[in-house]
Amino acid sequence: MGPGAPAHIFCHQRHSPSVPRNDSTSMNKPPSRPDRLWLALLSTLPAAAAAQAVDIDKVHRLPQVEVVHQAPLPGLDVSVEQYPGNAQMRSDAQIERAGATNLADFLNRSMPSVSAADIQGNPYQIDLSYRGHRLSPLLGSPQGLSVYLDGVRINQPLGDIMDWDLVPEMALADVALIPGTNPLFGLNTLGGALVLGTKSGLTHPGTEVDVSFGSHARKRVEFGHGARWGEGWHAYVAGTWFDENGWRERSPGHLGNLFLKLGRNLGDTSWALSYTHGRSHLTGNGLLNQSLYDMQPNAGYTFHDQTRNRGDLLNFQLTHSITPNDQLSLVAWHRSAHRNGSNGDVSGNWAEWIESCEKPGTAHCTNPAAPGYIRNNAVFNVSQARYSEVGTTLQWTRQAGAHQLALGADLAGSTADYDHYQQEALFDANRVTQTIPGSDLEHEVSLRGRSTRLGLFAADTISLTEHTQLSLSARWNHSRVRNDLGHPAPYERESFTYSKLNPAIGITHAFTPAATGFASLSQGTRMPTALELGCADPAQPCTLPTGLQADPYLQQVVTRTLELGARLRPADGVLLTSALFRSVNSDDIAFMRAGISQAGFFNNIGKTRRQGLELSAHVQRGTWDMRASYSYLDATYQSSGVLFGPLSTAARPNEFHPGTRMAALPRHVFKLSADWRATPTVVVGGDWLAMGSQVVAGNESGSRPKLGTVAGYGLFNARASWQVYPGWKVYARANNLLDKRYVTYATGSEDAFPGGVVVRPGDDMGSSRFVAPGMGRSFTVGMRYEWR
């Protein structure tokens, strides 16, 4: 496999079974204005419209070849039947047919043990959890999944966050979810690794165009074109433009990206160079207090919370076969990103003053002319973050009899610069933040983070017998973080060093040609991020992602995972999978909130445990294609302590003990998807998602019954497509067809706007539940054109 091979685990011959899979790299590019991007995309369409059209649904039904890459780079490959874990793989055809809004939505609908929380209220700012570990775009969220795009780890340097809006979705050829703490995938692989591979001119020749319109003025245009020509040359280009008004109040969003790839296959040597540029402007106004949600589910609490992202990734991949049994793989990359954010927040000084006004004899609360009177109830926050990283990974693999050996190393250096500004403000009658004329935008904090990481790894997959394979691997990580912290000056320097050797062992055994069992035991680590290390002092709580200071040392998180399972093929077209897993985190890290604002600090909280069961079935019989999965998750604390938060007081602390259930993680998840080919040209389908109840964040101890729990819910999505002419397809989709009212996440806090009206001096600022509303019924119609 050349560098064109997806840095992933899935090979799906989409256009021609005779074409070898040879994907490579990817990145995002949008323009400053979405309309200009679309014009640019149209201008790149080649004069291939007269080429012969093909029946794309027939292409989508071509045989699949499933191969698991046991490391981010190709070379250490086994069939999915021989992988000692419940790896999940999907092709671009399956992603397109599912009709999901985007990649995060697809993972939530399709993958077992994945659940989503719409905390920000924007489709590209989704929090995902897999086996109880999070993958989030929000700074401060404890991240537990690593994400790879064509061999490059794309978690952002400052907080290991995931920017969904910078992924070139049209260029994705396949998606894989690798379970457990596989050490070969490096840092932050606690719950698993999300591995994305991109298309190339070799694997996806021809052109695709997809245009859709939907509810809430949602518009999406995607295009991709692949070509190959003499002497092994190939190229691919893809782009996406997305725009919507948003289903939540005052929540528009738009994004664009462009992906370019050029490569050459010379037999023993192949290479590919890709570039991605992405840009977005997203509004996600966050959680909503329960009283306002009951009146208007699509409302916002305060306005506006805006994020403007820009990212670039330049990636070079090379593979070279030294001998028929030896192969070298290389990835070298440079990536950078800019994130600018602004939001209005409740002023902590005003909130404390309101609470003090509940006491008798507070004349300064009723007299606006009194010296202690506070009228500015808001603050306007502006943040700027800049990331950059350069790195390389080199891997040698050798097939030697019963052994498949691999040795490798990766080295990366990154910078993360962060600045936060704040200005006094007022909320108007619509809860929109208005800055005070004449007030200054004050520079509150500055961080200059530098980090390096070095990894050395080795692996051996041994065929003990024709039916039994043993996998051994280990990785040594060495990382150093140096922060220069100021408020904004003078800067104070802190430096931390972490290292750890993480081993893994796995075994698979084919009891019969139709029944395979597997087991694995592995260890992984997560190094504290620059953000967490800069905000770890209980005596000096910081405001996320604002106030940072030189702080106490945090231990790195060490996770050990045990997994047992089986794969059964009782009949043609039927696959049944089961898995039991247990992950234990030592020195887990949590954010402790300290008031009504986002102030708080990070702290090691001892042990946590996530264990559960996965059952899944995939049936392809005749005109039917069906998937079903059930996941059970028991996520609990295994130490004792107090989770600080706005409602955790000395009289009623939010304590946790061994066995206390962790918040925001549904215990039961059931997913069902079915597609029926009613005629040779018409496909009708849908999916049903059922989520169990979950604990409200801030009420893990159960000491505040008023906060209750987050109720479970069920959603039904429907879809239909019609191949009106070879190469032409029209489709319609309905999300949440039954218009179910539901909540995906909840936390407890003090409420400054009960019923949407600001608290007055002397009133009680009581505790309330803040929820993440789920989107109501929506419709999408579109047309897709593909030709060779």
Coordinates of N, CA, C and O in Angstrom, one line a residue, residues 62-162:
L62 N -20.4 -2.4 -4.7 CA -19.3 -3.3 -5.0 C -18.7 -3.9 -3.8 O -18.9 -3.4 -2.7
P63 N -18.0 -5.0 -3.9 CA -17.5 -5.7 -2.8 C -16.5 -4.8 -1.9 O -15.8 -4.0 -2.5
Q64 N -16.5 -5.1 -0.6 CA -15.7 -4.3 0.3 C -14.6 -5.2 0.8 O -14.7 -6.4 0.9
V65 N -13.4 -4.5 1.0 CA -12.3 -5.2 1.5 C -11.9 -4.5 2.8 O -11.6 -3.3 2.8
E66 N -12.0 -5.1 3.9 CA -11.8 -4.5 5.2 C -10.4 -4.9 5.8 O -10.1 -6.0 6.0
V67 N -9.6 -3.8 5.9 CA -8.2 -4.0 6.4 C -8.0 -3.0 7.6 O -8.4 -1.9 7.5
V68 N -7.5 -3.5 8.7 CA -7.2 -2.7 9.8 C -5.7 -2.3 9.9 O -4.9 -3.2 9.9
H69 N -5.5 -1.0 9.9 CA -4.1 -0.5 10.1 C -4.0 -0.4 11.6 O -4.7 0.3 12.3
Q70 N -3.0 -1.2 12.2 CA -2.9 -1.2 13.6 C -2.1 0.0 14.2 O -1.9 0.1 15.4
A71 N -1.7 0.9 13.3 CA -1.0 2.1 13.6 C -1.4 3.2 12.7 O -2.0 2.9 11.6
P72 N -1.1 4.4 12.9 CA -1.6 5.5 12.0 C -1.1 5.4 10.6 O -1.8 5.8 9.7
L73 N 0.1 4.8 10.4 CA 0.6 4.6 9.0 C 0.4 3.2 8.5 O 0.3 2.3 9.3
P74 N 0.2 3.1 7.2 CA 0.0 1.7 6.6 C 1.3 0.9 6.7 O 2.4 1.4 6.8
G75 N 1.1 -0.4 6.7 CA 2.2 -1.3 6.8 C 1.9 -2.4 7.8 O 2.2 -3.6 7.5
L76 N 1.5 -2.1 8.9 CA 1.2 -3.1 10.0 C -0.3 -3.4 9.9 O -1.1 -3.0 10.7
D77 N -0.7 -4.2 8.9 CA -2.1 -4.4 8.5 C -2.5 -5.8 8.7 O -1.8 -6.7 8.5
V78 N -3.7 -5.9 9.2 CA -4.4 -7.3 9.3 C -5.8 -7.1 8.9 O -6.4 -6.0 8.8
S79 N -6.4 -8.3 8.5 CA -7.9 -8.2 8.2 C -8.6 -7.9 9.5 O -8.2 -8.1 10.6
V80 N -9.8 -7.4 9.3 CA -10.6 -7.1 10.5 C -10.9 -8.3 11.3 O -11.1 -8.2 12.6
E81 N -11.0 -9.5 10.7 CA -11.2 -10.7 11.5 C -10.1 -11.0 12.5 O -10.2 -11.7 13.5
Q82 N -8.9 -10.5 12.2 CA -7.7 -10.8 13.0 C -7.4 -9.7 13.9 O -6.4 -9.7 14.7
Y83 N -8.2 -8.6 14.0 CA -7.9 -7.5 14.9 C -8.5 -7.8 16.3 O -9.7 -8.1 16.4
P84 N -7.7 -7.6 17.3 CA -8.1 -8.0 18.7 C -8.9 -6.9 19.4 O -8.6 -6.4 20.5
G85 N -10.0 -6.4 18.7 CA -10.8 -5.4 19.2 C -12.0 -5.2 18.3 O -12.0 -5.6 17.2
N86 N -13.1 -4.5 18.9 CA -14.3 -4.3 18.1 C -14.2 -3.0 17.3 O -14.9 -2.0 17.5
A87 N -13.3 -3.0 16.3 CA -13.1 -1.8 15.4 C -14.3 -1.7 14.5 O -14.9 -2.6 14.0
Q88 N -14.7 -0.4 14.3 CA -15.9 -0.1 13.5 C -15.4 0.7 12.3 O -14.6 1.7 12.4
M89 N -15.9 0.3 11.1 CA -15.4 0.9 9.9 C -16.6 1.3 9.0 O -17.5 0.5 8.9
R90 N -16.5 2.5 8.3 CA -17.5 2.9 7.4 C -16.9 3.5 6.2 O -15.8 4.2 6.3
S91 N -17.5 3.3 5.0 CA -17.0 3.9 3.8 C -17.7 5.2 3.4 O -18.7 5.6 4.0
D92 N -17.1 5.9 2.4 CA -17.8 7.2 2.0 C -19.2 6.9 1.5 O -20.1 7.7 1.6
A93 N -19.4 5.7 0.8 CA -20.7 5.4 0.3 C -21.7 5.3 1.4 O -22.9 5.7 1.4
Q94 N -21.3 4.6 2.5 CA -22.2 4.4 3.7 C -22.5 5.8 4.4 O -23.6 6.0 4.8
I95 N -21.5 6.6 4.4 CA -21.7 8.0 5.0 C -22.7 8.7 4.2 O -23.6 9.4 4.7
E96 N -22.5 8.7 2.9 CA -23.4 9.5 2.0 C -24.8 8.9 2.1 O -25.8 9.7 2.2
R97 N -25.0 7.6 2.1 CA -26.3 7.0 2.1 C -27.1 7.3 3.4 O -28.3 7.4 3.5
A98 N -26.3 7.4 4.6 CA -27.0 7.7 5.9 C -27.7 9.0 5.9 O -28.6 9.2 6.7
G99 N -27.2 10.0 5.2 CA -27.9 11.3 5.1 C -27.7 12.1 6.4 O -28.6 12.9 6.7
A100 N -26.7 11.9 7.1 CA -26.4 12.7 8.4 C -26.0 14.1 8.0 O -25.6 14.4 6.9
T101 N -26.2 15.0 9.0 CA -25.9 16.4 8.8 C -24.4 16.6 8.5 O -24.0 17.4 7.7
N102 N -23.5 15.9 9.3 CA -22.1 16.0 9.1 C -21.4 14.8 9.8 O -22.1 13.8 10.1
L103 N -20.1 14.8 9.9 CA -19.4 13.7 10.4 C -19.8 13.3 11.8 O -20.0 12.2 12.2
A104 N -19.9 14.3 12.7 CA -20.2 14.1 14.1 C -21.6 13.5 14.2 O -21.8 12.5 15.0
D105 N -22.5 14.0 13.4 CA -23.9 13.4 13.4 C -23.9 12.0 12.9 O -24.6 11.1 13.4
F106 N -23.1 11.7 11.9 CA -23.0 10.3 11.4 C -22.5 9.4 12.4 O -23.0 8.3 12.6
L107 N -21.4 9.8 13.2 CA -20.9 8.9 14.2 C -21.9 8.6 15.3 O -22.0 7.5 15.8
N108 N -22.7 9.7 15.6 CA -23.7 9.5 16.7 C -24.8 8.5 16.2 O -25.3 7.8 17.0
R109 N -25.1 8.6 14.9 CA -26.2 7.7 14.4 C -25.7 6.3 14.2 O -26.5 5.3 14.3
S110 N -24.4 6.1 13.8 CA -24.0 4.9 13.2 C -23.1 4.0 14.1 O -23.2 2.8 14.0
M111 N -22.3 4.6 14.9 CA -21.3 3.8 15.6 C -21.8 3.4 17.0 O -22.3 4.2 17.8
P112 N -21.6 2.1 17.4 CA -22.0 1.7 18.7 C -21.1 2.4 19.8 O -20.0 2.8 19.6
S113 N -21.7 2.6 21.0 CA -21.1 3.2 22.1 C -20.8 4.7 21.9 O -20.1 5.3 22.8
V114 N -21.3 5.3 20.9 CA -21.1 6.8 20.6 C -22.4 7.5 21.0 O -23.5 7.1 20.6
S115 N -22.3 8.6 21.8 CA -23.4 9.4 22.1 C -23.0 10.9 21.9 O -21.8 11.2 22.0
A116 N -23.9 11.8 21.7 CA -23.6 13.2 21.4 C -24.4 14.1 22.3 O -25.5 13.8 22.7
A117 N -23.8 15.2 22.6 CA -24.4 16.3 23.4 C -24.3 17.6 22.6 O -23.2 18.0 22.3
D118 N -25.4 18.2 22.3 CA -25.4 19.5 21.6 C -25.3 20.7 22.5 O -26.2 21.5 22.6
I119 N -24.2 20.8 23.2 CA -24.0 21.7 24.3 C -24.1 23.2 23.7 O -24.6 24.1 24.4
Q120 N -23.5 23.4 22.6 CA -23.4 24.8 22.1 C -24.6 25.1 21.2 O -24.8 26.3 20.9
G121 N -25.3 24.1 20.7 CA -26.5 24.4 19.9 C -26.1 24.7 18.4 O -26.8 25.4 17.7
N122 N -24.9 24.2 18.0 CA -24.5 24.4 16.6 C -24.0 23.0 16.1 O -23.3 22.2 16.8
P123 N -24.4 22.6 14.9 CA -24.1 21.3 14.4 C -22.6 21.0 14.2 O -22.3 19.8 14.1
Y124 N -21.8 22.0 14.2 CA -20.3 21.8 14.1 C -19.6 22.0 15.4 O -18.4 22.1 15.4
Q125 N -20.3 22.1 16.5 CA -19.7 22.2 17.8 C -20.3 21.1 18.8 O -20.7 21.4 19.9
I126 N -20.3 19.9 18.3 CA -20.9 18.8 19.0 C -19.9 18.1 19.9 O -18.7 17.9 19.5
D127 N -20.3 17.8 21.1 CA -19.5 17.0 22.0 C -19.9 15.5 21.8 O -21.0 15.1 21.9
L128 N -18.9 14.7 21.5 CA -19.1 13.2 21.3 C -18.4 12.5 22.5 O -17.4 12.9 23.1
S129 N -19.1 11.4 22.9 CA -18.5 10.5 23.9 C -18.5 9.1 23.3 O -19.4 8.7 22.6
Y130 N -17.4 8.4 23.5 CA -17.2 7.0 23.0 C -16.7 6.2 24.2 O -15.6 6.5 24.7
R131 N -17.5 5.2 24.6 CA -17.2 4.4 25.7 C -16.9 5.3 27.0 O -16.0 4.9 27.8
G132 N -17.6 6.4 27.1 CA -17.4 7.3 28.2 C -16.3 8.3 28.2 O -16.1 9.0 29.1
H133 N -15.5 8.3 27.1 CA -14.5 9.3 26.9 C -14.9 10.3 25.8 O -15.5 10.0 24.8
R134 N -14.5 11.6 26.1 CA -15.1 12.7 25.3 C -14.1 13.1 24.2 O -12.9 13.0 24.2
L135 N -14.8 13.7 23.1 CA -14.1 14.3 22.0 C -14.9 15.6 21.8 O -16.1 15.5 21.3
S136 N -14.4 16.8 22.1 CA -15.1 18.0 22.1 C -14.4 19.1 21.5 O -13.1 19.2 21.5
P137 N -15.1 20.1 20.9 CA -14.5 21.4 20.4 C -14.3 22.4 21.5 O -13.8 23.5 21.2
L138 N -14.8 22.1 22.8 CA -14.8 23.1 23.8 C -13.5 23.1 24.6 O -13.1 22.0 25.2
L139 N -12.8 24.2 24.7 CA -11.6 24.3 25.6 C -12.0 24.0 27.0 O -13.0 24.5 27.6
G140 N -11.2 23.1 27.7 CA -11.5 22.8 29.0 C -12.2 21.4 29.2 O -12.2 20.9 30.3
S141 N -12.7 20.9 28.1 CA -13.3 19.6 28.2 C -12.2 18.5 28.3 O -11.2 18.6 27.5
P142 N -12.3 17.6 29.2 CA -11.3 16.5 29.3 C -11.4 15.6 28.1 O -12.3 14.8 28.0
Q143 N -10.4 15.6 27.2 CA -10.4 14.9 26.0 C -9.9 13.5 26.2 O -8.9 13.3 26.9
G144 N -10.5 12.5 25.5 CA -10.1 11.1 25.7 C -10.0 10.3 24.4 O -9.8 9.1 24.5
L145 N -10.1 11.0 23.3 CA -10.0 10.3 22.0 C -8.9 11.1 21.1 O -8.9 12.3 21.1
S146 N -8.1 10.3 20.4 CA -7.2 10.9 19.5 C -7.8 10.8 18.1 O -8.6 9.9 17.8
V147 N -7.5 11.8 17.2 CA -8.1 11.9 15.9 C -7.0 12.0 14.9 O -6.1 12.9 15.0
Y148 N -7.0 11.1 13.9 CA -6.0 11.1 12.8 C -6.6 11.4 11.5 O -7.7 10.8 11.2
L149 N -6.0 12.2 10.7 CA -6.3 12.5 9.3 C -5.1 12.1 8.4 O -4.1 12.8 8.5
D150 N -5.2 11.0 7.7 CA -4.1 10.6 6.9 C -2.8 10.5 7.6 O -1.8 11.0 7.2
G151 N -2.8 9.9 8.8 CA -1.6 9.7 9.6 C -1.2 10.9 10.5 O -0.2 10.8 11.2
V152 N -1.9 12.0 10.4 CA -1.6 13.2 11.2 C -2.6 13.3 12.4 O -3.8 13.4 12.1
R153 N -2.1 13.4 13.6 CA -2.9 13.6 14.7 C -3.4 15.1 14.7 O -2.6 16.0 14.7
I154 N -4.7 15.3 14.6 CA -5.3 16.7 14.4 C -6.0 17.2 15.7 O -6.6 18.3 15.6
N155 N -5.8 16.6 16.8 CA -6.3 17.3 18.1 C -5.5 18.6 18.2 O -4.2 18.6 18.0
Q156 N -6.1 19.7 18.5 CA -5.4 21.0 18.6 C -4.5 21.0 19.8 O -4.8 20.5 20.9
P157 N -3.3 21.7 19.7 CA -2.3 21.7 20.7 C -2.7 22.2 22.1 O -2.3 21.7 23.1
L158 N -3.5 23.3 22.1 CA -3.8 24.0 23.4 C -4.6 23.1 24.4 O -4.3 23.0 25.5
G159 N -5.7 22.5 23.9 CA -6.5 21.7 24.8 C -6.9 20.3 24.3 O -7.8 19.7 24.8
D160 N -6.2 19.8 23.3 CA -6.5 18.6 22.6 C -7.9 18.5 22.1 O -8.5 17.5 21.9
I161 N -8.5 19.7 21.7 CA -9.8 19.8 21.3 C -9.9 19.3 19.8 O -9.0 19.2 19.1
M162 N -11.2 19.1 19.4 CA -11.5 18.6 18.0 C -12.3 19.7 17.3 O -13.4 20.0 17.8

